[in-house]
Coordinates of C-alpha atoms and ligand atoms in Angstrom, one line a residue:
M12 CA 163.6 126.3 118.2
T13 CA 161.2 124.1 116.3
D14 CA 159.9 124.0 112.7
T15 CA 156.9 126.2 113.8
S16 CA 159.0 128.9 115.5
I17 CA 158.7 132.3 113.9
A18 CA 161.8 133.0 111.9
F19 CA 160.9 136.2 110.2
V20 CA 158.1 138.8 110.0
H21 CA 157.7 141.3 107.2
A22 CA 155.0 143.8 106.6
R23 CA 154.3 146.0 103.6
R24 CA 151.8 148.6 102.6
V25 CA 149.1 147.3 100.2
W26 CA 145.8 148.8 99.1
D27 CA 142.2 148.0 100.1
S28 CA 138.9 148.0 98.1
R29 CA 138.5 151.8 98.7
G30 CA 141.9 152.5 97.3
R31 CA 143.3 153.2 100.8
P32 CA 146.5 151.9 102.3
T33 CA 146.4 148.9 104.6
V34 CA 148.8 146.5 106.2
E35 CA 149.9 143.1 104.8
T36 CA 152.2 140.9 106.8
D37 CA 154.1 137.7 105.9
V38 CA 155.2 135.4 108.7
L39 CA 157.9 132.8 107.9
L40 CA 158.5 129.8 110.1
E41 CA 161.8 128.0 110.8
G42 CA 160.5 125.0 108.9
G43 CA 159.8 127.1 105.8
A44 CA 156.0 127.5 106.1
V45 CA 154.7 131.0 105.2
G46 CA 151.5 132.7 106.2
R47 CA 150.1 136.0 104.9
A48 CA 147.3 138.2 106.0
I49 CA 145.9 141.7 105.3
T50 CA 144.0 143.8 107.8
P51 CA 140.6 145.2 106.6
A52 CA 139.2 148.6 107.7
G53 CA 135.7 149.9 108.6
A54 CA 134.0 153.2 107.7
S55 CA 131.2 153.2 110.1
T56 CA 133.2 152.3 113.2
G57 CA 132.1 151.9 116.8
S58 CA 133.9 154.2 119.2
G59 CA 134.9 151.2 121.3
E60 CA 136.9 149.6 118.5
A61 CA 140.6 148.9 118.8
L62 CA 142.6 151.7 117.1
D63 CA 143.3 151.6 113.4
L64 CA 146.7 153.4 113.3
R65 CA 146.9 155.9 110.4
D66 CA 149.6 158.5 109.7
G67 CA 147.3 161.5 109.4
G68 CA 148.6 164.4 107.3
I69 CA 148.0 165.0 103.7
A70 CA 149.1 161.9 101.8
F71 CA 146.2 159.6 100.9
G72 CA 143.7 161.6 102.9
G73 CA 145.6 160.9 106.1
Y74 CA 145.0 157.1 105.7
D75 CA 148.6 156.1 105.2
V76 CA 149.9 153.2 107.3
T77 CA 153.7 153.7 107.3
K78 CA 153.8 153.9 111.1
A79 CA 151.8 150.7 111.4
V80 CA 154.0 148.9 108.8
A81 CA 157.1 150.1 110.6
N82 CA 155.8 148.9 113.9
V83 CA 155.4 145.4 112.5
N84 CA 158.9 145.4 110.9
T85 CA 160.7 146.6 113.9
I86 CA 159.1 146.3 117.4
I87 CA 156.7 143.4 116.6
A88 CA 159.1 141.4 114.4
H89 CA 161.7 141.5 117.1
A90 CA 159.4 140.6 119.9
V91 CA 157.8 137.6 118.3
A92 CA 160.9 136.1 116.7
G93 CA 161.3 132.5 118.1
L94 CA 157.7 132.2 119.4
D95 CA 155.8 129.1 118.4
A96 CA 153.2 130.1 115.7
T97 CA 151.0 127.2 116.8
D98 CA 150.5 128.7 120.2
Q99 CA 148.2 131.5 119.1
E100 CA 147.3 132.4 122.6
A101 CA 150.9 133.0 123.7
L102 CA 151.7 134.9 120.6
D103 CA 148.6 137.2 120.9
E104 CA 149.4 137.6 124.6
R105 CA 152.8 138.8 123.6
L106 CA 151.3 141.3 121.1
I107 CA 148.9 142.6 123.7
E108 CA 151.6 143.1 126.3
L109 CA 153.9 144.7 123.8
D110 CA 151.3 147.3 122.8
G111 CA 150.3 147.8 126.5
T112 CA 147.2 150.0 125.8
R113 CA 143.6 149.1 126.2
N114 CA 142.8 149.8 122.5
K115 CA 146.1 149.0 120.8
R116 CA 146.8 152.7 120.1
R117 CA 150.6 152.3 120.5
L118 CA 151.2 149.7 117.8
G119 CA 147.9 150.0 116.0
A120 CA 145.3 147.2 115.8
N121 CA 145.9 147.1 112.0
A122 CA 149.5 146.2 112.6
V123 CA 148.8 143.7 115.4
L124 CA 146.0 141.9 113.6
S125 CA 148.0 141.3 110.4
V126 CA 150.6 139.5 112.5
S127 CA 148.1 137.5 114.6
M128 CA 146.3 136.3 111.4
A129 CA 149.5 135.7 109.3
A130 CA 150.9 133.6 112.1
A131 CA 147.7 131.4 112.1
H132 CA 148.0 131.0 108.4
A133 CA 151.7 130.0 108.7
A134 CA 150.9 127.5 111.5
A135 CA 148.1 125.9 109.4
S136 CA 150.3 125.7 106.4
A137 CA 153.1 124.1 108.5
G138 CA 150.6 121.4 109.5
G139 CA 149.5 121.0 105.9
Q140 CA 145.9 122.0 106.8
P141 CA 143.5 124.6 105.6
L142 CA 143.1 127.4 108.1
Y143 CA 139.5 126.4 109.1
R144 CA 140.6 122.9 109.9
Y145 CA 143.6 124.1 111.8
L146 CA 141.4 126.4 113.9
G147 CA 138.4 124.1 114.4
G148 CA 139.8 120.6 114.2
A149 CA 138.3 117.7 112.5
D150 CA 134.8 118.6 113.7
A151 CA 134.8 122.0 112.0
A152 CA 132.0 121.4 109.4
L153 CA 129.4 124.1 110.1
I154 CA 129.0 126.2 106.9
P155 CA 127.6 129.6 107.8
L156 CA 124.3 131.1 106.7
P157 CA 125.3 134.2 104.7
Q158 CA 123.9 137.7 105.0
I159 CA 124.4 139.3 101.6
Q160 CA 123.9 142.9 100.8
I161 CA 121.6 143.9 97.9
F162 CA 121.6 147.7 98.4
G163 CA 124.2 149.8 100.2
G164 CA 123.5 153.0 102.1
G165 CA 124.6 155.1 105.0
A166 CA 128.3 155.8 105.2
H167 CA 128.9 153.3 102.3
A168 CA 126.8 155.2 99.7
G169 CA 127.0 158.9 100.3
R170 CA 124.2 158.5 102.8
R171 CA 121.8 158.2 99.9
V172 CA 119.6 156.1 102.2
D173 CA 119.9 156.3 106.0
I174 CA 120.0 152.6 106.6
Q175 CA 123.4 151.1 105.8
D176 CA 122.8 147.6 104.6
F177 CA 119.7 146.0 103.0
M178 CA 120.6 142.3 102.8
V179 CA 119.0 138.9 102.2
M180 CA 119.4 135.6 104.0
C181 CA 118.3 132.3 102.5
P182 CA 117.4 130.1 105.6
A183 CA 115.6 127.6 103.4
A184 CA 118.5 126.9 101.1
E185 CA 119.9 123.4 101.5
T186 CA 123.6 124.3 100.9
F187 CA 125.8 127.4 101.0
A188 CA 126.2 127.1 97.2
Q189 CA 122.4 127.1 96.8
A190 CA 122.1 130.2 99.1
L191 CA 124.5 132.0 96.7
D192 CA 122.5 130.8 93.6
W193 CA 119.4 132.3 95.1
T194 CA 121.1 135.5 96.1
A195 CA 122.6 135.9 92.6
E196 CA 119.1 135.9 91.2
V197 CA 117.8 138.4 93.7
Y198 CA 120.8 140.7 93.2
R199 CA 120.2 140.7 89.4
A200 CA 116.4 141.2 89.8
A201 CA 117.0 144.1 92.2
G202 CA 119.3 145.8 89.7
K203 CA 116.8 145.4 86.9
L204 CA 113.9 146.7 88.9
M205 CA 115.9 149.7 90.0
E206 CA 117.1 150.4 86.5
A207 CA 113.6 150.4 85.2
A208 CA 112.5 152.7 88.0
G209 CA 115.4 155.1 87.4
S210 CA 116.7 154.5 90.9
L211 CA 120.0 152.8 90.1
A212 CA 123.0 155.1 90.7
G213 CA 125.9 152.7 90.7
V214 CA 127.5 150.3 93.1
A215 CA 128.2 151.1 96.8
D216 CA 131.3 150.4 98.9
E217 CA 130.5 146.8 99.6
G218 CA 129.2 146.0 96.1
G219 CA 125.4 146.5 96.7
W220 CA 123.5 148.6 94.3
W221 CA 123.8 152.3 95.1
P222 CA 120.2 153.4 95.3
S223 CA 118.4 156.7 94.8
F224 CA 115.2 156.0 96.7
S225 CA 113.0 158.6 98.1
T226 CA 112.2 156.8 101.4
N227 CA 113.8 154.1 103.4
E228 CA 110.6 152.0 103.0
Q229 CA 111.0 152.2 99.2
A230 CA 114.2 150.2 99.7
L231 CA 112.3 147.6 101.7
D232 CA 109.5 147.4 99.1
T233 CA 112.0 147.1 96.3
L234 CA 113.9 144.3 98.1
V235 CA 110.6 142.3 98.6
A236 CA 109.7 142.9 94.9
A237 CA 113.2 141.7 93.9
I238 CA 112.8 138.5 95.9
E239 CA 109.5 137.9 94.2
R240 CA 110.7 138.7 90.8
A241 CA 113.6 136.3 91.2
G242 CA 110.9 133.6 91.8
F243 CA 111.2 133.2 95.6
R244 CA 108.7 133.4 98.4
P245 CA 109.7 136.3 100.7
G246 CA 109.8 135.3 104.3
E247 CA 109.8 131.6 103.6
Q248 CA 112.7 131.0 101.3
I249 CA 114.4 134.3 101.5
G250 CA 114.2 136.9 104.3
I251 CA 115.6 140.4 104.9
A252 CA 118.5 141.4 107.1
L253 CA 119.1 145.1 107.9
D254 CA 122.1 146.8 109.3
I255 CA 120.6 150.1 110.5
A256 CA 124.1 151.3 111.7
A257 CA 122.1 153.8 113.8
S258 CA 125.2 155.4 115.4
E259 CA 125.8 157.0 112.0
F260 CA 122.6 159.1 112.4
G261 CA 121.7 159.0 116.1
A262 CA 123.1 159.8 119.5
N263 CA 121.7 160.9 122.9
G264 CA 118.4 159.3 122.1
R265 CA 117.7 161.3 118.9
Y266 CA 117.7 159.9 115.4
E267 CA 117.8 162.0 112.3
L268 CA 116.4 160.0 109.3
A269 CA 117.3 162.5 106.6
L270 CA 115.7 160.6 103.7
D271 CA 112.4 160.4 105.5
G272 CA 112.7 163.9 106.8
K273 CA 112.1 162.6 110.4
E274 CA 113.7 163.1 113.7
L275 CA 112.8 160.2 116.0
T276 CA 113.3 159.5 119.7
T277 CA 114.5 156.0 120.8
E278 CA 110.8 155.1 121.3
G279 CA 110.1 156.4 117.8
M280 CA 112.9 154.3 116.3
I281 CA 111.6 151.2 118.1
E282 CA 108.1 151.9 116.9
M283 CA 109.3 152.3 113.3
L284 CA 111.4 149.2 113.4
T285 CA 108.7 147.0 115.0
G286 CA 106.3 148.3 112.4
W287 CA 108.8 147.2 109.7
I288 CA 109.1 143.8 111.4
D289 CA 105.3 143.4 111.2
R290 CA 105.1 144.4 107.5
Y291 CA 108.2 143.0 105.9
P292 CA 109.8 139.6 106.1
I293 CA 112.7 140.7 108.3
L294 CA 114.9 138.1 110.0
S295 CA 117.7 140.1 111.4
I296 CA 118.4 143.8 112.5
E297 CA 121.9 145.0 113.3
D298 CA 122.6 148.1 115.4
P299 CA 118.9 149.2 115.5
L300 CA 119.9 152.0 117.9
A301 CA 123.1 154.0 118.5
E302 CA 126.0 152.5 120.4
D303 CA 125.3 154.7 123.4
D304 CA 121.6 153.8 123.6
V305 CA 121.8 150.8 126.0
D306 CA 118.3 151.3 127.3
G307 CA 117.1 151.4 123.7
F308 CA 118.7 148.1 123.0
V309 CA 117.2 146.5 126.0
A310 CA 113.7 147.9 125.1
F311 CA 114.0 146.8 121.5
T312 CA 115.2 143.4 122.5
R313 CA 112.2 143.1 124.8
A314 CA 109.9 144.2 122.1
A315 CA 111.2 142.2 119.2
G316 CA 114.0 139.9 120.3
D317 CA 111.8 136.8 120.1
K318 CA 110.8 137.6 116.6
V319 CA 114.0 138.7 114.9
Q320 CA 117.7 138.4 115.4
I321 CA 119.1 141.6 117.0
V322 CA 122.8 142.1 116.3
G323 CA 125.3 144.3 118.1
D324 CA 128.1 145.6 116.0
D325 CA 129.1 149.2 116.9
F326 CA 127.3 148.4 120.1
L327 CA 129.4 145.5 121.2
V328 CA 132.6 145.9 119.0
S329 CA 133.4 142.2 119.3
D330 CA 134.3 142.8 122.9
A331 CA 133.9 140.0 125.5
D332 CA 133.3 142.4 128.4
R333 CA 130.7 144.5 126.6
L334 CA 129.0 141.3 125.5
R335 CA 128.8 140.0 129.1
D336 CA 127.3 143.3 130.2
A337 CA 124.8 143.2 127.3
A338 CA 123.8 139.6 128.2
I339 CA 123.2 140.6 131.8
G340 CA 120.9 143.4 130.7
K341 CA 119.4 141.3 127.9
A342 CA 120.4 143.8 125.2
A343 CA 120.5 142.2 121.6
N344 CA 120.8 138.5 121.1
T345 CA 123.6 138.2 118.5
V346 CA 127.1 139.6 118.2
L347 CA 129.0 140.5 115.1
L348 CA 132.7 139.2 115.2
K349 CA 135.1 141.5 113.4
P350 CA 138.7 140.6 114.3
N351 CA 140.0 144.1 113.6
Q352 CA 137.7 145.6 116.2
R353 CA 139.9 143.9 118.8
G354 CA 143.2 143.3 117.1
T355 CA 144.0 139.7 117.8
L356 CA 142.4 136.4 116.9
T357 CA 142.5 135.3 120.5
E358 CA 140.5 138.2 121.8
T359 CA 138.0 137.8 119.1
L360 CA 137.7 134.0 119.8
D361 CA 137.2 134.9 123.5
T362 CA 134.2 136.9 122.5
R363 CA 132.9 134.0 120.4
R364 CA 133.2 131.8 123.6
V365 CA 131.4 134.3 125.7
A366 CA 128.6 134.4 123.1
A367 CA 128.2 130.6 123.4
E368 CA 128.1 130.8 127.2
C369 CA 125.5 133.6 127.1
G370 CA 123.3 132.1 124.4
Y371 CA 124.1 134.8 121.8
A372 CA 124.3 133.8 118.1
T373 CA 127.5 134.9 116.2
I374 CA 128.2 136.4 112.8
A375 CA 131.7 136.5 111.4
S376 CA 132.0 139.8 109.5
A377 CA 134.3 141.5 107.0
R378 CA 134.7 145.3 106.9
S379 CA 133.6 147.8 104.3
G380 CA 137.3 148.3 103.4
E381 CA 138.5 144.8 102.3
T382 CA 141.0 143.0 100.1
E383 CA 141.5 139.6 98.6
D384 CA 142.3 138.2 102.1
V385 CA 139.8 135.4 102.9
T386 CA 140.7 134.7 106.5
I387 CA 137.2 135.7 107.6
A388 CA 135.7 132.7 105.7
H389 CA 138.0 130.3 107.5
L390 CA 137.3 131.9 110.9
A391 CA 133.5 131.4 110.3
V392 CA 134.0 127.7 109.7
G393 CA 136.8 127.1 112.2
W394 CA 135.0 128.9 115.0
G395 CA 131.6 127.6 114.0
T396 CA 130.1 131.1 114.0
G397 CA 127.0 129.9 112.1
Q398 CA 126.7 133.1 110.0
L399 CA 128.9 135.2 107.8
K400 CA 128.6 138.8 106.5
V401 CA 131.1 140.1 103.9
G402 CA 129.1 142.5 101.8
S403 CA 127.3 142.2 98.5
F404 CA 127.3 139.9 95.5
A405 CA 129.7 142.0 93.4
R406 CA 133.3 143.3 93.6
G407 CA 136.3 140.9 93.8
E408 CA 137.1 141.5 97.5
R409 CA 133.5 140.3 98.4
M410 CA 133.4 137.5 95.9
A411 CA 136.8 136.2 97.1
K412 CA 135.2 135.4 100.5
W413 CA 132.0 133.8 99.1
N414 CA 134.1 131.8 96.6
E415 CA 136.4 130.6 99.4
M416 CA 133.3 129.3 101.3
L417 CA 132.2 127.4 98.2
R418 CA 135.6 125.7 98.1
I419 CA 135.4 124.9 101.8
E420 CA 131.9 123.5 101.5
E421 CA 133.1 121.4 98.5
A422 CA 136.2 120.2 100.4
L423 CA 134.1 119.1 103.4
G424 CA 131.9 117.1 101.1
A425 CA 129.3 114.9 102.9
K426 CA 130.6 116.2 106.2
A427 CA 129.6 119.8 105.5
R428 CA 126.5 121.0 107.5
F429 CA 125.0 124.1 106.1
A430 CA 123.6 126.2 109.0
G431 CA 120.4 127.3 107.3
G432 CA 118.0 129.2 109.5
S433 CA 118.8 127.2 112.6
V434 CA 121.5 129.6 113.7
L435 CA 119.5 132.8 113.7
G436 CA 119.6 134.5 117.1
R437 CA 116.4 134.8 119.0
S438 CA 115.9 135.8 122.6
S439 CA 114.4 133.0 124.6
L440 CA 110.9 133.6 125.7
Ligands
PGA15 P1 132.1 149.0 108.4 O1 130.7 148.4 108.0 O2 133.1 148.0 108.1 O3 132.2 150.3 107.7 O4 132.0 149.2 109.9 C1 130.3 147.1 108.2 C2 129.2 147.1 109.3 O5 128.8 148.1 109.8 O6 128.8 146.0 109.6
ZN16 ZN1 127.3 147.1 111.2

């Protein structure tokens, strides 16, 4: 028994940004240090994700987590007692073994991840270090380039537009703080433009404006206009990032763009997207095709991978094996890292390592269902992901992450290196 051995684990049900239950876990170490973490939840999930264990039934739409909470408080708490919280790999290995399934369906990835993350927080606290420093050591100083949503769509805004995220990136900003300053102006300008045009219908799940556009391209036009109205040069100072989340409206090589009244084949999607790349200042496109459309990913990467970053989210589900396969086939050039898609920090970090080996860029990412938990900001710096995506520039659960990154950038002082545009994924020619 040492000071960093796990003495006590306790989970409780708390609520996320959609008003749904989720799992919060406290880990107490023998020496008195405490760590706490809350698991987030997706809405547009990939089928290869680790399982988010929900009770089903009537209460809270079936989203209750009493089983997941009980799993932490009984099976997991018992099994990890006495383990050293500073040996994250051994702890996560124990959790993986204990669950024993490929997708953590026995204990629930929501249960497992809350323990994995809370233990890391406790270990960092025991050493008197912020989490990013504990994870990344003294060299952890790369501050990520943020992808920040301006309009929400798809599953996050009643499918009012087909595309899920219309975001901006500020590759020419000199610091993270400046990237936020610029984004704040664009977010405000977009809101004003939409209000004037009668297309503002509220705020979507991740804090972006809830638009009522008549075509997907109108969203792109409005975004460019907002960048200009805010006083920036589109494409030079501020560019566009899209999360198409194509699995939400496509499968088996057919894509139903309801807003545009179009049904497209894989080739049609690639043609439409390469057309947008030619006409709009797009830097990054996530899930351009459905998760089952591997050939489509390969073809799109061949067509556009040297011009834009192509990100696999539902397609790769933060999975090291899927990423290896994608790299062999040259599908996408960037991977989104969402710890709850796997269920432990160690598995997610493994994917980050494979990305480095395969020359894929990485983006640490929150989920659409979030809380005040800011672990993801620390992972981005500790693991040197280079990019961070946590939603829009509104709503406390989003701002908590951006604000945490401001604190980290400030704490690192002269040592901080803002990633800027240097980290954008591009396929080598
Ligand atoms: P999700 O959305 O958390 O609902 O999956 C985020 C994303 O698709 O990137
Ligand atoms: Zn996505």
